[in-house]
Amino acid sequence: MGFSAAERPDCFADLNLDQVVHAVAGDDAVVAGYFHAGVRDVRDVEARQAVFRDLDDPAVAEPVRRFTATAARTRRRLGMLRRMTHQPQAGWWFVDVVLDWSAAVVALSRGLDAAGSAGLRGLRADLAEWVGHGEFPAVRERAADLLRRLGEVRYDLLLKQDRVTVAEHDPTSPGDFADRVLATFARFRRDPAEPPQPPPDLGLDEVEAAVLDLVARLHPELFADLAAFHDRHRDLPDLLPPDLDRLDAELRFHLAYLDHLAPLRAAGIPTCFPRVSATDKAFLARGAVDLALAAQLVERGQPVVGNDLELSGAERVLVVSGPNQGGKTTLSRTFGQLYHLAALGCPVPGHEVRLSLADRVFTHYPRAESSDSVASKLEEELVRMRDILDRATPRSVVVLNEVFTSTTGDDARALSLTVLDALTRLDVPCLWVSFLDELSRAGPTTVSMVSTLDDHGARTYRVVRKPADGYADAVAVAEKHGLTRARILARVRR
Amino acid sequence: MRPALLAPADSAPTAPAPVNPEVVEDLRLDALVAAMADGDDELRDLVRATVLAPLTDLAVLRHRQDVLADCLRHPGAVRALHDLARRAVAAERTVLRGAASGQAEPLLNRSRRVLGLFCGFLRELGAFADRHGRDFHSAGLTALLADVRTHVGAAYLDGVEELLRTMDFDNGIVLSARLGEGGKGVDFRLHEPPGPGRGAVPRRLRKSGLVHTITGHHEQDWRALAAFRGRALAPVAEAAARSADHVLGFFVALRDELGFHIGCLNLVDALAGLGVPTCLPRLHPAGERVLTARDLAEPCLALGTGGPVVGGDLDASGSGLVLVTGRNCGGKSTFLRALGLAQLMAQCGMVVAARDFAVSVATGVCTHFTRAEDRAMTSGKLDEELARMSRVVDLVTPGALVLCNESFAATDEREAAAIATEVLHAFVDLDVRVVFVTHLHELARTVHDGALPALSLTATDGFRIVPGPPSPTAHAGDLHARIFGDR
């Protein structure tokens, strides 16, 4: 069974992957779709990883970024140009679109030299062939020439009462009256910094359009050439590479995900490419964090705590217990996210990650809005659990968070042991947040992890294989404030 | 042209020595600031900011002291000059900005009016310079008046007023442009405004047939024309507005820089009225450990009580650590405040409340006082005190001054002494000067016996602080007996 294309997997809400995808893709449904469908074999994962590695190189990412941005802009601008009726303006903008777009394509064809992945190297070869021959270079050349000629146009104006008069420019008149005013008062200036100029408003109102028409009459040949160029190349048929939409979408997916990782990396959170195996079910993650939570914490400038997790040999189930609010649910999300993101070929937060390629991640989290009757709540939980066990394959991954809490301890224990038995027979990697610590001692496949508090009873969000306890040391108050002689000497800048 | 009454014109601005925020309350700075402001709210904010930004650059401080000395010699003239600057700034505010925001023509009109008003004040300033040119001797004031006479003389102001008149554009606007994005006219360059009569507008424009006339069929045609005129005039309106701001900036700087000195004049007047002497302190480089005073008083106490206060003499030169013990209500806190205020005031270029005062500049001034609210709290007092001391450690560097008043009183004597020993050792090692007022008798005793190099002072009857070993008698027991026992 593979990920069903384009449909959002059930686990997304539980693992907060919906938040991640929203943060990465925004309103871009095409990019969001890439997150829903994993790939089927390890070679495909590695091919995606190779593209991500390439795009991590700024030398490769920069032209690719420019290309995807320009593709979006060009689509929008061609739509607007079709509605523009004032020919001199439409002609000017069309030349601008042609130059903007063709520059991005050329930059992409030349900017992939540093790429190592098969995907981007193939793209480079195709584009190089295409931009070097036929109409593409010729159209580009003509557009550049028109823009140069338009840029050389100068004219003089007289504004008096209700008339605007245009005439040839007189190159001998200085036109520096504003400078004269400034120079007169320069002796009072303290700060040489000038205020920033507001960006120009690019729309033309009636008077500006009328002035442009007068200027066009001043330079009839230039504006005739401009109109002819626009007519002939109207929708850029000669400038759009084949299969543009798919190429653009794939590149957007990769870039958007890397952009999402960028602030985390800047905040010191390491990322890595998971080593993915089709057969080995061992699991290792060092310094792993919940991607959704980490993004929020980094935005607020708060520290992010990474955790180490491991399943080796016969171990399959991480049983997580310990104080509440200590990071148990976060750890369970981290575990599920790692499998899903790794199967997409994505880099993940962490120093090192090794895991098996999952065909699907199943999650069982408490439902806030479920029925308030105890009996039906348990029933609803059991139905969901049976559904998971029915559909899971030996290549699946299961994340359980506080199941069967609505029943008595004895019942919960018995039900949990049954589920554990089923999971063991399926032989799937699993993380199970549970208050039943005996689960962790149920056999060789289970491992215990405990959320911890620090010496003062504060949360650390660190979850470890052993419980740790401590006590506040009243004598060390001064030490705590960094006020011993040695600490002060170390703190003060000399 | 810019006034340089707080620092030499060529001095690069330096970061002020750090001061911890508690200084304001611990030293009762608000009383000092209020006396300097004398009811002027703007002056109060300005003076407060200056006092909380002590300087360490001796050249800057001496420059400021020189200007202040000039002001003390000619208070009447200086107050008149301050008043002139204040009136110029106020006059600018009477020409409303709101209506002119965002539109070139109203902005241009406003700026022309403001610049016209400023011309009047600049003429007045010129007359002041002519009258008082030889009265002042400080580099700051002599350079200012010389600048005024050189750069804003009558001929210059005549030219300015003529320029402002041509900026009415009654005979049309002539400009050059080029094509920007989308064919929009950009890079508008205004020509000299044409004068009245034929020939003022260039022939090629007068004879051109390329004319667009606003028909007025639609309201928006007129709006578009107004917008176009606005864009054409924007560079010159911008230039005029910026020029008006430059001149305003000059008057604001003059008002504010003089304001500091006016604050000092106010303070000297107030303290003189209370019989408290003031002097310009003698400043020494950081690290020289100079600290001597004759008749050093706590000015805020005098201002608060409205009467004379007891001054004291002190010679603590060479000492990095000064330990003050002695009877309660013996004037230890007052002594500490007097010292802290004098240090801050000296490092702002102000006068200090003493007959004579010599001091090394400190690279930072911090206070750590037992606080009233500490005593009301039942738990976390020590934590709060230590956190405050930790913030002091964050601020100090070698050469800083730390004033401690009954620090670590929130815990028992043994623990307090242990913590204090750590902190004091570190400060001595770091060459941070500390004046430590304490009831921790054992600590004072061991320090006095040579555990740390220190000058020991003790509070005596009559509110005098004199050199002397810490004495275990006459402490809280005394006070208790006096207040409760005599009943």
PDB file of N, CA and C in Angstrom, chain A residues 455-456 470-481, chain B residues 382-383 386 411-412 414-415 419:
ATOM      1  N   ASP A 455      16.283  20.019  38.680  1.00  0.00           N
ATOM      2  CA  ASP A 455      16.457  19.988  40.130  1.00  0.00           C
ATOM      3  C   ASP A 455      15.416  20.823  40.858  1.00  0.00           C
ATOM      4  N   HIS A 456      14.873  21.816  40.204  1.00  0.00           N
ATOM      5  CA  HIS A 456      13.911  22.693  40.869  1.00  0.00           C
ATOM      6  C   HIS A 456      12.495  22.336  40.495  1.00  0.00           C
ATOM      7  N   GLY A 470      16.324  14.960  41.455  1.00  0.00           N
ATOM      8  CA  GLY A 470      17.296  15.862  42.046  1.00  0.00           C
ATOM      9  C   GLY A 470      16.610  16.706  43.083  1.00  0.00           C
ATOM     10  N   TYR A 471      17.334  17.543  43.741  1.00  0.00           N
ATOM     11  CA  TYR A 471      16.738  18.396  44.754  1.00  0.00           C
ATOM     12  C   TYR A 471      17.409  19.758  44.728  1.00  0.00           C
ATOM     13  N   ALA A 472      16.681  20.789  45.132  1.00  0.00           N
ATOM     14  CA  ALA A 472      17.216  22.139  45.136  1.00  0.00           C
ATOM     15  C   ALA A 472      18.226  22.292  46.270  1.00  0.00           C
ATOM     16  N   ASP A 473      19.318  22.871  45.978  1.00  0.00           N
ATOM     17  CA  ASP A 473      20.358  23.044  46.983  1.00  0.00           C
ATOM     18  C   ASP A 473      20.329  24.484  47.487  1.00  0.00           C
ATOM     19  N   ALA A 474      19.830  24.635  48.718  1.00  0.00           N
ATOM     20  CA  ALA A 474      19.616  25.987  49.239  1.00  0.00           C
ATOM     21  C   ALA A 474      20.919  26.777  49.368  1.00  0.00           C
ATOM     22  N   VAL A 475      22.000  26.073  49.623  1.00  0.00           N
ATOM     23  CA  VAL A 475      23.279  26.761  49.851  1.00  0.00           C
ATOM     24  C   VAL A 475      23.800  27.431  48.583  1.00  0.00           C
ATOM     25  N   ALA A 476      23.364  26.931  47.448  1.00  0.00           N
ATOM     26  CA  ALA A 476      23.961  27.411  46.198  1.00  0.00           C
ATOM     27  C   ALA A 476      23.187  28.552  45.559  1.00  0.00           C
ATOM     28  N   VAL A 477      22.402  29.305  46.364  1.00  0.00           N
ATOM     29  CA  VAL A 477      21.594  30.385  45.774  1.00  0.00           C
ATOM     30  C   VAL A 477      22.487  31.405  45.064  1.00  0.00           C
ATOM     31  N   ALA A 478      23.555  31.755  45.754  1.00  0.00           N
ATOM     32  CA  ALA A 478      24.450  32.752  45.168  1.00  0.00           C
ATOM     33  C   ALA A 478      25.053  32.219  43.884  1.00  0.00           C
ATOM     34  N   GLU A 479      25.455  30.982  43.937  1.00  0.00           N
ATOM     35  CA  GLU A 479      26.013  30.331  42.744  1.00  0.00           C
ATOM     36  C   GLU A 479      25.016  30.407  41.592  1.00  0.00           C
ATOM     37  N   LYS A 480      23.757  30.160  41.960  1.00  0.00           N
ATOM     38  CA  LYS A 480      22.697  30.178  40.950  1.00  0.00           C
ATOM     39  C   LYS A 480      22.640  31.536  40.252  1.00  0.00           C
ATOM     40  N   HIS A 481      22.922  32.603  41.016  1.00  0.00           N
ATOM     41  CA  HIS A 481      22.865  33.941  40.414  1.00  0.00           C
ATOM     42  C   HIS A 481      24.205  34.338  39.798  1.00  0.00           C
TER      43      HIS A 481
ATOM     44  N   LEU B 382      15.914  37.409  49.320  1.00  0.00           N
ATOM     45  CA  LEU B 382      17.326  37.229  48.986  1.00  0.00           C
ATOM     46  C   LEU B 382      17.477  37.006  47.485  1.00  0.00           C
ATOM     47  N   ASP B 383      16.562  36.208  46.942  1.00  0.00           N
ATOM     48  CA  ASP B 383      16.594  35.954  45.507  1.00  0.00           C
ATOM     49  C   ASP B 383      16.537  37.253  44.717  1.00  0.00           C
ATOM     50  N   LEU B 386      19.760  39.250  45.090  1.00  0.00           N
ATOM     51  CA  LEU B 386      20.869  38.660  44.347  1.00  0.00           C
ATOM     52  C   LEU B 386      20.675  38.857  42.843  1.00  0.00           C
ATOM     53  N   THR B 411      19.108  38.076  54.373  1.00  0.00           N
ATOM     54  CA  THR B 411      19.389  36.769  54.977  1.00  0.00           C
ATOM     55  C   THR B 411      20.158  36.973  56.278  1.00  0.00           C
ATOM     56  N   ASP B 412      20.484  35.879  56.957  1.00  0.00           N
ATOM     57  CA  ASP B 412      21.163  36.027  58.249  1.00  0.00           C
ATOM     58  C   ASP B 412      22.608  36.474  58.054  1.00  0.00           C
ATOM     59  N   ARG B 414      25.558  35.427  58.871  1.00  0.00           N
ATOM     60  CA  ARG B 414      26.623  34.530  58.438  1.00  0.00           C
ATOM     61  C   ARG B 414      26.582  34.329  56.912  1.00  0.00           C
ATOM     62  N   GLU B 415      25.356  34.021  56.422  1.00  0.00           N
ATOM     63  CA  GLU B 415      25.217  33.792  54.978  1.00  0.00           C
ATOM     64  C   GLU B 415      25.487  35.077  54.200  1.00  0.00           C
ATOM     65  N   ILE B 419      28.336  35.660  51.244  1.00  0.00           N
ATOM     66  CA  ILE B 419      28.053  36.141  49.878  1.00  0.00           C
ATOM     67  C   ILE B 419      28.802  37.450  49.619  1.00  0.00           C
TER      68      ILE B 419
END
